[in-house]
Amino acid sequence: MRITSTSCICPVLFCLCFVQRCYGAAHHGSIKVTRNQTKHIEGETEVHHRPKRGWVWNQFFVLEEHMGPDPQYVGKLHSNSDKGDGSVKYILTGEGAGTIFIIDDTTGDIHSTKSLDREQKTHYVLHAQAIDRRTNKPLEPESEFIIKVQDINDNAPKFTDGPYIVTVPEMSEMGTSVLQVTATDADDPTYGNSARVVYSILQGQPYFSVDPKTGVIRTALHNMDREAREHYSVVIQAKDMAGQVGGLSGSTTVNITLTDVNDNPPRFPQKHYQLYVPESAQVGSAVGKIKANDADTGSNADMKYTIINGDGAGVFSISTDKETREGILSLKKPLNYEKKKSYTLNIEGANTHLDFRFSHLGPFKDVTMLKIIVGDVDEPPLFTMPSYVMDVYENAKIGTAVGTVTAQDPDTANSLVRYFIDHNTEEDRYFTIDANTGTIKTAKIFDREETPWYNITVAASEIDNPGLVSHVPVGVRILDVNDNPPELAREYDIVVCENAKPGQVIQTITATDKDNSANGARFHFSLDEGPSLNPNFTLRDNEDNTASILTRRRKYSRTTQDIYYLLVLISDGGVPPLSSSSTLTIRVCACERDGRVRTCHAEAFLSSAGLSTGALIAILLCVVILLVFSLAIVVLFITLRRSKKEPLIISEEDVRENVVTYDDEGGGEEDTEAFDITALRNPSAAEELKYRRDVRPEVKPAPRHHHSSSLDSVDVQEFIKQRLAEADLDPSVPPYDSLQTYAYEGHRSEAGSISSLDSVTTHSDQDYNYLGDWGPEFKKLAELYGEIESERTT
């Protein structure tokens, strides 16, 4: 098959091809151009030549953007099997076949029916085949070929990132790179100059330039000054076809801003300034502003102001406002027009951020002179002291002078001053002041123990101008006089033990005085004994503002006297000295041997003198408890009587004993009324068997043996043994759970009788103090004999 194309109009078009050997048989054809084929001349004999090689084309070219009225001819397909009789049919398949590209199935001519755009699709791949029209069988294998869209210059260069915004420092060197711009062209860069772009500058000269190949923008001048011009608008053009006439172009805008550097020193607009400040200006307040101009911006214009010299350097100070870059002048000390009427200051303003590249443009500081005029102001009176402290004695009479305050008019007029007290508080009403002299006097009688200090406020104003007022605090201290006698520091509860010894300290007392230490630091203690000496107690002054109460005798008895009263005199060391008397109450109590209080008279006995409410409640409570306890015992006894009696002893190991103790002290051998001893001396009188009346005996008692011996011949010891045997054998002997005790003294004690019946009726001189050492069993006896001894001593 031969493929021919008429669209190869460019003389420089190179097509890819391959050579295929031709076979003369009709069975195989070839896609080729038979440029060296010998044609038959009618009437001549066919001459057979050796067939030459054919060029096989596999590419077609079609121009893009074809705008003609007819379809654009692309090329022709021809098979060697085609004899021109219409028996061969050409078929076209692949990309765009039937829609974009159509083929004449008889002649093999290919046409493009649409306008193509290379920037959308650069080529199309199609397949061609020749078949027998009658049998629809292929006459040769399918061949593949490409239709390329040939580019034309139909796209202008474009800047995809524009417009641009960029900065460059001022004072930069010439040729400093600013920005690189890039334009793109959609045309085919491999075909002609359609996509070859060059750059040029349309606007922005002579300040900037652009490289025609790379698009790099650079500064074109030395030392471009931001303060002269800050913003530049540069227009860059990109043109294809290597910039030739007829090429397409596009442009973009580059906005360039010069950034600031510190290349301008600060400058004061004037070399001399003058400022008016009234003398009434408050210390610490701002009195003026000053500013040095700097053409730079940002941190390059930051400034610091200082006072470098001048006679007002100690009176004024200057600081920098970071927002406005102004110097704020403040007052450090108060002004006084009468003492100094003007000041001179040399103020320097200097940049804080220096760029040493531009140090040759300096110095980056400036100095100006400021003259300050102090204005005269009518001022209020001025007190000679910032505060006053005065003293006055307590109990001073009303109208007593406390002290004097003084104020003067600081102005040159020296007007007269009037004084008065601000009655803002209650304390201000306790004093008066002389309006002309400033003398302060009392308006009441003061008590230092009530209020030791007063604070008042004194005001002074000019008579000519009462509106100008000044104030001063005055403290009045109330001095102490000895007007309070000493007294006991507290109420004392003093206890003395019955077994106290002479000279024993039973209490240490202290005193207090409402006056201060100068009038009451030393106290003296003594007893108000009268003409006779106190036989029971004495007082010892310890000379340290305390005193000790001591016993004077050996024993004290609660039954004899349970409370003692001791009158104590206390005096201070003030001028004149004051004294007072106080009565101490001393209670007599029973104590242990180690001194612990065991009981006192008010707790052990009920006196007819009267009881406290608490004591009465305690007694009533005890009575109620005893009644309840007695009722419980009665109920228990009745319950036991009604219940079934159990054997006395359940087992040999379960032995219950109840010892009944009768704590009655007899009267001795001659006391015959307390107990009938006949039962012990006359066994025959006790022979009669006695049974319990409350319980029926369960076992018959053993028979008793009667003795016919007389009373004088009876041995009491034998009698007790007999009674013991009967009690052991008789289970009905009352009560079941009690122990019968028969006391037998024996024949006679070698120490003799200890009964007091045969004792001498007169009191003995024997000392019974040793009874207290015999232990708690003899405590009651020791107390009784101790009381007798105490009564004898009294």
PDB file of N, CA and C in Angstrom, residues 512-553:
ATOM      1  N   THR A 512      -0.577  43.536 139.832  1.00  0.00           N
ATOM      2  CA  THR A 512      -0.543  44.291 138.583  1.00  0.00           C
ATOM      3  C   THR A 512      -0.954  45.722 138.856  1.00  0.00           C
ATOM      4  N   ASP A 513      -0.502  46.611 137.936  1.00  0.00           N
ATOM      5  CA  ASP A 513      -0.780  48.039 138.080  1.00  0.00           C
ATOM      6  C   ASP A 513      -1.110  48.589 136.700  1.00  0.00           C
ATOM      7  N   LYS A 514      -2.210  49.349 136.567  1.00  0.00           N
ATOM      8  CA  LYS A 514      -2.602  49.917 135.290  1.00  0.00           C
ATOM      9  C   LYS A 514      -1.649  50.992 134.819  1.00  0.00           C
ATOM     10  N   ASP A 515      -0.895  51.589 135.736  1.00  0.00           N
ATOM     11  CA  ASP A 515       0.076  52.605 135.330  1.00  0.00           C
ATOM     12  C   ASP A 515       1.244  51.939 134.626  1.00  0.00           C
ATOM     13  N   ASN A 516       2.050  52.780 133.913  1.00  0.00           N
ATOM     14  CA  ASN A 516       3.184  52.198 133.200  1.00  0.00           C
ATOM     15  C   ASN A 516       4.307  51.861 134.165  1.00  0.00           C
ATOM     16  N   SER A 517       5.378  51.325 133.633  1.00  0.00           N
ATOM     17  CA  SER A 517       6.442  50.799 134.487  1.00  0.00           C
ATOM     18  C   SER A 517       7.124  51.868 135.317  1.00  0.00           C
ATOM     19  N   ALA A 518       7.072  53.122 134.884  1.00  0.00           N
ATOM     20  CA  ALA A 518       7.735  54.175 135.649  1.00  0.00           C
ATOM     21  C   ALA A 518       7.024  54.449 136.967  1.00  0.00           C
ATOM     22  N   ASN A 519       5.750  54.111 137.064  1.00  0.00           N
ATOM     23  CA  ASN A 519       4.985  54.390 138.271  1.00  0.00           C
ATOM     24  C   ASN A 519       4.445  53.127 138.930  1.00  0.00           C
ATOM     25  N   GLY A 520       4.988  51.990 138.653  1.00  0.00           N
ATOM     26  CA  GLY A 520       4.459  50.788 139.305  1.00  0.00           C
ATOM     27  C   GLY A 520       5.266  49.556 139.029  1.00  0.00           C
ATOM     28  N   ALA A 521       6.537  49.704 138.724  1.00  0.00           N
ATOM     29  CA  ALA A 521       7.338  48.535 138.377  1.00  0.00           C
ATOM     30  C   ALA A 521       7.704  47.706 139.614  1.00  0.00           C
ATOM     31  N   ARG A 522       7.782  48.317 140.785  1.00  0.00           N
ATOM     32  CA  ARG A 522       8.187  47.599 141.997  1.00  0.00           C
ATOM     33  C   ARG A 522       7.026  47.568 142.975  1.00  0.00           C
ATOM     34  N   PHE A 523       6.619  46.342 143.377  1.00  0.00           N
ATOM     35  CA  PHE A 523       5.517  46.172 144.314  1.00  0.00           C
ATOM     36  C   PHE A 523       6.062  45.670 145.650  1.00  0.00           C
ATOM     37  N   HIS A 524       5.399  46.102 146.735  1.00  0.00           N
ATOM     38  CA  HIS A 524       5.755  45.676 148.095  1.00  0.00           C
ATOM     39  C   HIS A 524       4.533  44.996 148.695  1.00  0.00           C
ATOM     40  N   PHE A 525       4.736  43.816 149.320  1.00  0.00           N
ATOM     41  CA  PHE A 525       3.664  43.016 149.903  1.00  0.00           C
ATOM     42  C   PHE A 525       3.863  42.935 151.406  1.00  0.00           C
ATOM     43  N   SER A 526       2.749  42.971 152.164  1.00  0.00           N
ATOM     44  CA  SER A 526       2.796  42.814 153.623  1.00  0.00           C
ATOM     45  C   SER A 526       1.421  42.367 154.087  1.00  0.00           C
ATOM     46  N   LEU A 527       1.364  41.876 155.377  1.00  0.00           N
ATOM     47  CA  LEU A 527       0.109  41.454 155.995  1.00  0.00           C
ATOM     48  C   LEU A 527      -0.404  42.545 156.907  1.00  0.00           C
ATOM     49  N   ASP A 528      -1.715  42.735 156.892  1.00  0.00           N
ATOM     50  CA  ASP A 528      -2.354  43.671 157.819  1.00  0.00           C
ATOM     51  C   ASP A 528      -2.702  42.881 159.072  1.00  0.00           C
ATOM     52  N   GLU A 529      -1.697  42.714 159.975  1.00  0.00           N
ATOM     53  CA  GLU A 529      -1.853  41.853 161.159  1.00  0.00           C
ATOM     54  C   GLU A 529      -2.423  42.583 162.371  1.00  0.00           C
ATOM     55  N   GLY A 530      -2.399  43.897 162.337  1.00  0.00           N
ATOM     56  CA  GLY A 530      -2.905  44.621 163.501  1.00  0.00           C
ATOM     57  C   GLY A 530      -1.934  44.517 164.670  1.00  0.00           C
ATOM     58  N   PRO A 531      -2.467  44.641 165.890  1.00  0.00           N
ATOM     59  CA  PRO A 531      -1.560  44.618 167.074  1.00  0.00           C
ATOM     60  C   PRO A 531      -1.018  43.230 167.379  1.00  0.00           C
ATOM     61  N   SER A 532      -1.732  42.181 166.998  1.00  0.00           N
ATOM     62  CA  SER A 532      -1.287  40.819 167.326  1.00  0.00           C
ATOM     63  C   SER A 532      -0.774  40.115 166.086  1.00  0.00           C
ATOM     64  N   LEU A 533       0.093  39.163 166.295  1.00  0.00           N
ATOM     65  CA  LEU A 533       0.693  38.395 165.208  1.00  0.00           C
ATOM     66  C   LEU A 533      -0.255  37.279 164.773  1.00  0.00           C
ATOM     67  N   ASN A 534      -0.387  37.056 163.451  1.00  0.00           N
ATOM     68  CA  ASN A 534      -1.228  35.989 162.932  1.00  0.00           C
ATOM     69  C   ASN A 534      -0.576  34.650 163.266  1.00  0.00           C
ATOM     70  N   PRO A 535      -1.285  33.776 164.070  1.00  0.00           N
ATOM     71  CA  PRO A 535      -0.663  32.507 164.480  1.00  0.00           C
ATOM     72  C   PRO A 535      -0.719  31.426 163.412  1.00  0.00           C
ATOM     73  N   ASN A 536      -1.487  31.639 162.365  1.00  0.00           N
ATOM     74  CA  ASN A 536      -1.709  30.576 161.386  1.00  0.00           C
ATOM     75  C   ASN A 536      -0.868  30.724 160.116  1.00  0.00           C
ATOM     76  N   PHE A 537      -0.762  31.935 159.567  1.00  0.00           N
ATOM     77  CA  PHE A 537      -0.075  32.144 158.288  1.00  0.00           C
ATOM     78  C   PHE A 537       0.792  33.388 158.370  1.00  0.00           C
ATOM     79  N   THR A 538       1.771  33.445 157.495  1.00  0.00           N
ATOM     80  CA  THR A 538       2.640  34.608 157.365  1.00  0.00           C
ATOM     81  C   THR A 538       2.907  34.857 155.876  1.00  0.00           C
ATOM     82  N   LEU A 539       3.482  36.013 155.511  1.00  0.00           N
ATOM     83  CA  LEU A 539       3.741  36.403 154.113  1.00  0.00           C
ATOM     84  C   LEU A 539       5.202  36.792 153.979  1.00  0.00           C
ATOM     85  N   ARG A 540       5.806  36.371 152.856  1.00  0.00           N
ATOM     86  CA  ARG A 540       7.206  36.699 152.576  1.00  0.00           C
ATOM     87  C   ARG A 540       7.285  37.417 151.224  1.00  0.00           C
ATOM     88  N   ASP A 541       7.810  38.653 151.214  1.00  0.00           N
ATOM     89  CA  ASP A 541       7.988  39.427 149.978  1.00  0.00           C
ATOM     90  C   ASP A 541       9.232  38.915 149.252  1.00  0.00           C
ATOM     91  N   ASN A 542       9.041  38.412 148.044  1.00  0.00           N
ATOM     92  CA  ASN A 542      10.168  37.848 147.294  1.00  0.00           C
ATOM     93  C   ASN A 542      10.992  38.900 146.576  1.00  0.00           C
ATOM     94  N   GLU A 543      10.575  40.164 146.634  1.00  0.00           N
ATOM     95  CA  GLU A 543      11.278  41.297 146.031  1.00  0.00           C
ATOM     96  C   GLU A 543      11.437  41.143 144.512  1.00  0.00           C
ATOM     97  N   ASP A 544      10.565  40.408 143.892  1.00  0.00           N
ATOM     98  CA  ASP A 544      10.508  40.311 142.424  1.00  0.00           C
ATOM     99  C   ASP A 544       9.079  40.474 141.939  1.00  0.00           C
ATOM    100  N   ASN A 545       8.337  41.324 142.667  1.00  0.00           N
ATOM    101  CA  ASN A 545       6.932  41.580 142.380  1.00  0.00           C
ATOM    102  C   ASN A 545       6.048  40.372 142.646  1.00  0.00           C
ATOM    103  N   THR A 546       6.545  39.447 143.466  1.00  0.00           N
ATOM    104  CA  THR A 546       5.742  38.323 143.927  1.00  0.00           C
ATOM    105  C   THR A 546       5.911  38.182 145.433  1.00  0.00           C
ATOM    106  N   ALA A 547       4.958  37.467 146.057  1.00  0.00           N
ATOM    107  CA  ALA A 547       5.016  37.184 147.492  1.00  0.00           C
ATOM    108  C   ALA A 547       4.531  35.763 147.722  1.00  0.00           C
ATOM    109  N   SER A 548       5.043  35.139 148.782  1.00  0.00           N
ATOM    110  CA  SER A 548       4.694  33.754 149.108  1.00  0.00           C
ATOM    111  C   SER A 548       3.903  33.719 150.408  1.00  0.00           C
ATOM    112  N   ILE A 549       2.851  32.894 150.454  1.00  0.00           N
ATOM    113  CA  ILE A 549       2.057  32.654 151.663  1.00  0.00           C
ATOM    114  C   ILE A 549       2.582  31.381 152.306  1.00  0.00           C
ATOM    115  N   LEU A 550       2.957  31.460 153.611  1.00  0.00           N
ATOM    116  CA  LEU A 550       3.552  30.326 154.314  1.00  0.00           C
ATOM    117  C   LEU A 550       2.705  29.982 155.535  1.00  0.00           C
ATOM    118  N   THR A 551       2.722  28.676 155.919  1.00  0.00           N
ATOM    119  CA  THR A 551       2.051  28.234 157.154  1.00  0.00           C
ATOM    120  C   THR A 551       2.933  28.569 158.355  1.00  0.00           C
ATOM    121  N   ARG A 552       2.253  28.802 159.470  1.00  0.00           N
ATOM    122  CA  ARG A 552       3.016  29.183 160.673  1.00  0.00           C
ATOM    123  C   ARG A 552       2.959  28.095 161.738  1.00  0.00           C
ATOM    124  N   ARG A 553       2.007  27.148 161.677  1.00  0.00           N
ATOM    125  CA  ARG A 553       1.921  26.075 162.671  1.00  0.00           C
ATOM    126  C   ARG A 553       1.866  24.719 161.981  1.00  0.00           C
TER     127      ARG A 553
END
